[in-house]
CSV table of C-alpha atoms and ligand atoms in Angstrom, one decimal:
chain,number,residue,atom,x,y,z
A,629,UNK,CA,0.0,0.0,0.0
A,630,UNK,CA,1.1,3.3,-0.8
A,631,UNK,CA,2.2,5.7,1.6
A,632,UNK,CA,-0.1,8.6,2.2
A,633,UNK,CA,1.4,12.2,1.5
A,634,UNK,CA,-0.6,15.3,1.9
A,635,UNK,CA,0.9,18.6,1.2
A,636,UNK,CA,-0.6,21.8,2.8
A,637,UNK,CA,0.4,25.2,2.3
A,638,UNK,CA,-1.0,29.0,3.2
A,639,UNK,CA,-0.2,32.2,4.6
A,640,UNK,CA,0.0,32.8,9.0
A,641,UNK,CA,-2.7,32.2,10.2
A,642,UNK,CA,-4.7,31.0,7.5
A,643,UNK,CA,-5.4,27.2,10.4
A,644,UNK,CA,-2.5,25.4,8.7
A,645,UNK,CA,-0.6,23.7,11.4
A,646,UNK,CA,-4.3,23.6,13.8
A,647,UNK,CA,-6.0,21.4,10.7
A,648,UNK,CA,-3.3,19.3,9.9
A,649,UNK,CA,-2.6,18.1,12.8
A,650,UNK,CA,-6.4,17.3,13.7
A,651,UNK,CA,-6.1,15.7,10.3
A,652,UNK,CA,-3.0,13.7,11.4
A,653,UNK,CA,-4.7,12.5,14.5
A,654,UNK,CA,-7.9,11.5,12.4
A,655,UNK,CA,-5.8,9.3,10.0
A,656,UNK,CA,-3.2,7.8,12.6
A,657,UNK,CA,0.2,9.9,10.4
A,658,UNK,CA,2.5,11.8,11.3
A,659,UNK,CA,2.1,15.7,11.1
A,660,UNK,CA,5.5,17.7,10.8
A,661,UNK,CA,5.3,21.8,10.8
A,662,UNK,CA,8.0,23.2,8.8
A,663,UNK,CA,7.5,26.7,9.8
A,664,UNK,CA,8.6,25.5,13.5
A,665,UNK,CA,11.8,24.3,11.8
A,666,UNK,CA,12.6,27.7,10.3
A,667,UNK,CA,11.6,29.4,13.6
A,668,UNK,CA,13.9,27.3,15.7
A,669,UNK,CA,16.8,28.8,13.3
A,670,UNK,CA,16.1,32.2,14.1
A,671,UNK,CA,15.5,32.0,17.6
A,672,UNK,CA,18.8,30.5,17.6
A,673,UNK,CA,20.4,33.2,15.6
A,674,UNK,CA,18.7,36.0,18.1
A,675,UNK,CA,19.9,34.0,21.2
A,676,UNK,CA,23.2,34.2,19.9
A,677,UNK,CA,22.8,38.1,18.8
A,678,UNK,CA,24.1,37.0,15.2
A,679,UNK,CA,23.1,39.8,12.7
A,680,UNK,CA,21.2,39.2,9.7
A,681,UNK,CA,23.9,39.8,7.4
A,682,UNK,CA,26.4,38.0,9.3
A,683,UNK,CA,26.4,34.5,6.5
A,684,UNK,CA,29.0,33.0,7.8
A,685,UNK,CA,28.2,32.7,10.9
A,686,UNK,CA,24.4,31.8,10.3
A,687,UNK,CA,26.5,29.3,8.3
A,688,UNK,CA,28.2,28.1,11.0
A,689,UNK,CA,25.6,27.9,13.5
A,690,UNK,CA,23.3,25.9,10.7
A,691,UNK,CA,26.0,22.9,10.9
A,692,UNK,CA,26.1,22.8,14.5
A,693,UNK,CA,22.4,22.8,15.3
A,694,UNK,CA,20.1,19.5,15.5
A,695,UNK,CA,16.3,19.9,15.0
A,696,UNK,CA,13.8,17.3,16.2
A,697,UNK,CA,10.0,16.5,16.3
A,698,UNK,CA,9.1,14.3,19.0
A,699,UNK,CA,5.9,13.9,20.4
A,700,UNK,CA,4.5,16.8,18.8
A,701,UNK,CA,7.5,19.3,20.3
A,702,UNK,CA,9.9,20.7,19.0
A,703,UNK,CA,13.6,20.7,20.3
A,704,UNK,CA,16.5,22.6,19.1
A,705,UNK,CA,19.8,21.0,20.2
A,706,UNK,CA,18.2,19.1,22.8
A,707,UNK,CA,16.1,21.7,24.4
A,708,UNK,CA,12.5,21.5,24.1
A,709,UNK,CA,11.8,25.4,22.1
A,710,UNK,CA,8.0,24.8,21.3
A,711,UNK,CA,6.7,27.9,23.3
A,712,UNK,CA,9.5,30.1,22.4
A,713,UNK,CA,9.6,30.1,19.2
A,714,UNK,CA,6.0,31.8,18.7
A,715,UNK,CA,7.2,34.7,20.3
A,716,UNK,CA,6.8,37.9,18.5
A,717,UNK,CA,10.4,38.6,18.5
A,718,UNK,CA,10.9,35.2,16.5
A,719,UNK,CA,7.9,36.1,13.9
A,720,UNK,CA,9.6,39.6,13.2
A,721,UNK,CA,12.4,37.8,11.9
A,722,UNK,CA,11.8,34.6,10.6
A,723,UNK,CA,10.7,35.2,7.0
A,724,UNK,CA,14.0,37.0,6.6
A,725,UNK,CA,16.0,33.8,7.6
A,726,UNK,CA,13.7,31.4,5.4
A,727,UNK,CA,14.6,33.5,2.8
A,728,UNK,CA,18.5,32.8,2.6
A,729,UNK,CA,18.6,30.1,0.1
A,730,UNK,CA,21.2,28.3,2.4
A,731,UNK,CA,18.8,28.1,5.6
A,732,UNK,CA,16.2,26.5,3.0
A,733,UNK,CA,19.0,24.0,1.6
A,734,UNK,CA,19.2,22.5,4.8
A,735,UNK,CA,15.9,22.1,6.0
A,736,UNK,CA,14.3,21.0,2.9
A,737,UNK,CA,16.8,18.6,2.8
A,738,UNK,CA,15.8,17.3,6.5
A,739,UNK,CA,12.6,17.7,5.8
A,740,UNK,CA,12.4,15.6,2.8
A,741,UNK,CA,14.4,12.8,4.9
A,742,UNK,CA,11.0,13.3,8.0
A,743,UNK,CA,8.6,12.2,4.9
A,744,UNK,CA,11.0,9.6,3.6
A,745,UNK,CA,9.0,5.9,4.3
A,746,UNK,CA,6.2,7.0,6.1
A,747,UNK,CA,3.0,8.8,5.9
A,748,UNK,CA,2.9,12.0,6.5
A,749,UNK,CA,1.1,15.5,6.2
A,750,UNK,CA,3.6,18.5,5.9
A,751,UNK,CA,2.7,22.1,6.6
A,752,UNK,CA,4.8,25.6,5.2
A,753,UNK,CA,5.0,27.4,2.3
A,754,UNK,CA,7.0,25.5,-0.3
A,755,UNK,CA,5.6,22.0,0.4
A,756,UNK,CA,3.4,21.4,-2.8
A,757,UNK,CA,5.6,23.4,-4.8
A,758,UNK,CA,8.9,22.3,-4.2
A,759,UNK,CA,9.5,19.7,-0.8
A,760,UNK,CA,6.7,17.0,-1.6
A,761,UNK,CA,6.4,17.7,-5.3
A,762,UNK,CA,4.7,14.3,-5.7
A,763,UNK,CA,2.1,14.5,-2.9
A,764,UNK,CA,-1.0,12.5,-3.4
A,765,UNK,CA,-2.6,15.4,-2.0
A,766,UNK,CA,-2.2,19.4,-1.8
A,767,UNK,CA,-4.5,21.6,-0.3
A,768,UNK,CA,-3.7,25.5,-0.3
A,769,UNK,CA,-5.4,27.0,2.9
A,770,UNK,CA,-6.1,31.0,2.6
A,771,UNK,CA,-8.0,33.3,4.7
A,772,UNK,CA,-8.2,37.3,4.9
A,773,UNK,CA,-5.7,39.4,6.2
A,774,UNK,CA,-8.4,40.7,9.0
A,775,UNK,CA,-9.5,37.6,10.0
A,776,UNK,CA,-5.5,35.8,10.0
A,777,UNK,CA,-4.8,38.9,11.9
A,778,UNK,CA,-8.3,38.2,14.6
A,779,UNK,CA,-7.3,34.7,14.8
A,780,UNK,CA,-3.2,35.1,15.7
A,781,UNK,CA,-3.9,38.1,18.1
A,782,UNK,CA,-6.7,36.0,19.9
A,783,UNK,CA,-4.3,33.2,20.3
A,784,UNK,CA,-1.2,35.3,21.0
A,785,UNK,CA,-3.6,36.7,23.8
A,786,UNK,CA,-5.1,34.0,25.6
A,787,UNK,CA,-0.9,32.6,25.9
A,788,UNK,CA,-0.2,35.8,27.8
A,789,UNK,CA,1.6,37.5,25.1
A,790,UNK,CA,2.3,41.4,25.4
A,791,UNK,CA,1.2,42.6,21.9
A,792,UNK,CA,-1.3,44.6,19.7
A,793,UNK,CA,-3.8,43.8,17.7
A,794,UNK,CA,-1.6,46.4,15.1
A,795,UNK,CA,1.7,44.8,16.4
A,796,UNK,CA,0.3,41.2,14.5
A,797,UNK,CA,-1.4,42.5,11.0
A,798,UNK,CA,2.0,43.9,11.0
A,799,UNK,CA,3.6,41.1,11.5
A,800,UNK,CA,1.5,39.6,9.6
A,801,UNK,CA,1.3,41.4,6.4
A,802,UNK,CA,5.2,41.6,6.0
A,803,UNK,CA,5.5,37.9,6.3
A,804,UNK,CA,3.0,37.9,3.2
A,805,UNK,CA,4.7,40.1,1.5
A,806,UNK,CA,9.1,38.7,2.1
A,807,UNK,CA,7.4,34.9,1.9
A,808,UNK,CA,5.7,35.3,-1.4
A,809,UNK,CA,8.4,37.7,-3.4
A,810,UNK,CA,11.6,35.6,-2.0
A,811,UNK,CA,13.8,34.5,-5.2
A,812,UNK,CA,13.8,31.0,-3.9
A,813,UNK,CA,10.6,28.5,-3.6
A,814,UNK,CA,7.9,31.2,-2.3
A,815,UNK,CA,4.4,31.0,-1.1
A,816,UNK,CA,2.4,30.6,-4.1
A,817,UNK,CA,-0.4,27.7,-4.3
A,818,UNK,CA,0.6,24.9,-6.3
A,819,UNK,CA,-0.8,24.1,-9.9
A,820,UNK,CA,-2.8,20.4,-8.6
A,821,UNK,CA,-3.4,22.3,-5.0
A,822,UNK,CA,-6.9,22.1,-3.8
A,823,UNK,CA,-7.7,25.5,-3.2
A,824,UNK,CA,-9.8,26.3,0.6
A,825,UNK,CA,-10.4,29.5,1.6
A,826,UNK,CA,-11.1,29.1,5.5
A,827,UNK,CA,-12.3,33.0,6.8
A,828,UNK,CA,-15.8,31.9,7.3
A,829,UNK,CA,-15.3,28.1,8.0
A,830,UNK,CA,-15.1,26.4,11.3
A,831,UNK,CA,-11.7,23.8,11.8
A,832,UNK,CA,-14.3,21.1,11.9
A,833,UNK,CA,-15.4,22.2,8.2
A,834,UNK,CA,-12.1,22.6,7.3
A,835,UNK,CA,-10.9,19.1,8.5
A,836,UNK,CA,-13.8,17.2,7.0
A,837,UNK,CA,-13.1,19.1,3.3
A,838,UNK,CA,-9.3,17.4,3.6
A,839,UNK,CA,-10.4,13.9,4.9
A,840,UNK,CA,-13.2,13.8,2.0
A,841,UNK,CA,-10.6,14.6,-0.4
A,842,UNK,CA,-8.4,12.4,1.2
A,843,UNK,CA,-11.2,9.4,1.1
A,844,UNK,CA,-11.7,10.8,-2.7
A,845,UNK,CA,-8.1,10.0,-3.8
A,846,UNK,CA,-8.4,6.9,-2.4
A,847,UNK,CA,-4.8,6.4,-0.9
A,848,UNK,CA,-4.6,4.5,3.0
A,849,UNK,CA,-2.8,5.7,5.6
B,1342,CDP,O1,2.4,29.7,12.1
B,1342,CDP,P1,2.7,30.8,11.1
B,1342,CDP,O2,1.8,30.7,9.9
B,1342,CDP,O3,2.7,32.1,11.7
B,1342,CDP,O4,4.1,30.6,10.5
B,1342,CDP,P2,5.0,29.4,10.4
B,1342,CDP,O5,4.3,28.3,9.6
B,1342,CDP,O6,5.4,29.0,11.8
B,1342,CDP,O7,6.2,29.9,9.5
B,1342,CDP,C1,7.0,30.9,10.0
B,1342,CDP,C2,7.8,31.5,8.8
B,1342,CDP,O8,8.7,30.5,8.3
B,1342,CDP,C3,7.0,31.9,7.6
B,1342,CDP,O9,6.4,33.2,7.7
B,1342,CDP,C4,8.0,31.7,6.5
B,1342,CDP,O10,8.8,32.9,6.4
B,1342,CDP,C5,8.9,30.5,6.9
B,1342,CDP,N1,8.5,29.3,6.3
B,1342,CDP,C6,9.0,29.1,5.0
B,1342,CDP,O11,9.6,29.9,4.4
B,1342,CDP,N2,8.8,27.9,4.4
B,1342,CDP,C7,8.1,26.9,5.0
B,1342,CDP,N3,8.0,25.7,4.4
B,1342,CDP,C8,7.6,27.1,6.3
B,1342,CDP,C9,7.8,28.3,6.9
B,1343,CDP,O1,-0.7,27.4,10.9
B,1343,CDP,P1,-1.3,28.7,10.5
B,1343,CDP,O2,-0.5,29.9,10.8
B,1343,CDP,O3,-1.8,28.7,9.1
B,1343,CDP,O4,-2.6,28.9,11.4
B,1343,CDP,P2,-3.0,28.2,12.8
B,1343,CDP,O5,-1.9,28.6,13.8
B,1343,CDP,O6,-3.4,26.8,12.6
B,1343,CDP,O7,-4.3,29.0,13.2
B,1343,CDP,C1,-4.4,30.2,13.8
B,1343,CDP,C2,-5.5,30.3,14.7
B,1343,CDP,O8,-6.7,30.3,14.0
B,1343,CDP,C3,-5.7,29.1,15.7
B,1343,CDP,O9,-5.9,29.7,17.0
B,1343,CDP,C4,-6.9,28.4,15.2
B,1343,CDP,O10,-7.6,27.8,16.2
B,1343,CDP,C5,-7.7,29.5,14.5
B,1343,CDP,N1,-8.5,29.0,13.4
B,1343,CDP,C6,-9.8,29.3,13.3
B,1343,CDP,O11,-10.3,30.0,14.2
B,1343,CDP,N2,-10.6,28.8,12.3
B,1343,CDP,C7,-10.1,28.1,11.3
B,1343,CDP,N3,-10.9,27.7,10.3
B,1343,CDP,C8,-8.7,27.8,11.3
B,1343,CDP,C9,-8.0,28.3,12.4
């Protein structure tokens, strides 16, 4: 039986990483977020007070760091980062890093190897378009900017975060704009991507769309 691989790609905030990994649960695979992967680099680089245009030593510190998933969190060299890379601080300057064709060298490369021989469903930017070119299955989640904005600030909120609601469709809006003009592999919805534009939908609709199409395509998990 064929291994199932679904591809899903979006803007922030558009209920990526929430869907997929209520759609991983549902069909027993394993969910990896890409975005945290790029995160972990750049909270990395700030910890360390490495400059943007410092490449060699972002160079550097790429060889000698180890990203892992387990259980759902996310540790960079060993320490468990799940909570601190969301902070705002991180998001201000993660699109820059994903953006340095060498950051994204690596970590497609490990990311490819995390969907090697199993069944997965992969969340970013690039994942239909250039990581998981062959997916069985791509979906392309969008949203509008307002409601992306509503749905981050609520969230960044209710974890006790000290921002604005201006602070996020700031933050917001640039990422859109750096991750979808970068030279290399950016945002854009693949050619076979299923299309779902989420603003008025509930994550239960949401889910159900995917596991229909999944059920549609006919591949097992
Ligand atoms: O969760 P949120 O949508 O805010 O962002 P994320 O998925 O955690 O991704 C953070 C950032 O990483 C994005 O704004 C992109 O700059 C970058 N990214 C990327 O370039 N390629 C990916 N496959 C995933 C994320
Ligand atoms: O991963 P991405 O940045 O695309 O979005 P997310 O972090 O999964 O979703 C951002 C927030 O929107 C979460 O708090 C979700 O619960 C919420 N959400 C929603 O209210 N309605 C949806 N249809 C999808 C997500």
């Amino acid at each position: 039986m064929k291994n199932i691989v679904i591809a899903v790609d979006g803007p922030a905030g558009a209920g990526k990483s929430t869907i997929s990994k209520i759609v991983a649960e549902r069909l027993n695979i394993e969910y990896i977020d890409t975005g945290a992967m790029y995160r972990a680099i750049t909270l990395k680089i700030i910890r360390k007070g490495i400059g943007l245009e410092d490449i060699d030593s972002i160079k550097k510190l790429l060889n000698e760091t180890h990203i892992d998933f387990i259980n759902g969190r996310i540790y960079l060299d060993e320490e468990d980062v799940s909570e601190d890379i969301r902070k705002i601080e991180v998001s201000s300057k993660v699109s820059d890093v994903a953006a340095m064709p060498f950051v994204r060298g690596k970590l497609v490369e490990l990311q490819r190897n995390m969907a090697s021989l199993k069944s997965v469903i992969m969340d970013g930017r690039d994942i239909g378009t250039n990581v998981l070119k062959d997916a069985n299955i791509k979906i392309f989640l969008t949203a509008s900017v307002d409601e992306r904005a509503k749905r981050r600030y609520k969230e960044m909120i209710e974890k006790g975060n000290d921002v604005t609601f201006e602070d996020i469709c700031r933050d917001i809006e640039n990422r859109d704009r750096i991750d979808s003009t970068r030279e290399v592999n950016p945002l854009k919805k693949a050619d076979d991507a299923v299309e779902i534009d989420t603003t008025s939908k509930s994550i239960d609709d949401v889910v159900n769309e995917i596991i229909s199409i999944v059920k549609k395509v006919g591949v097992k998990a």
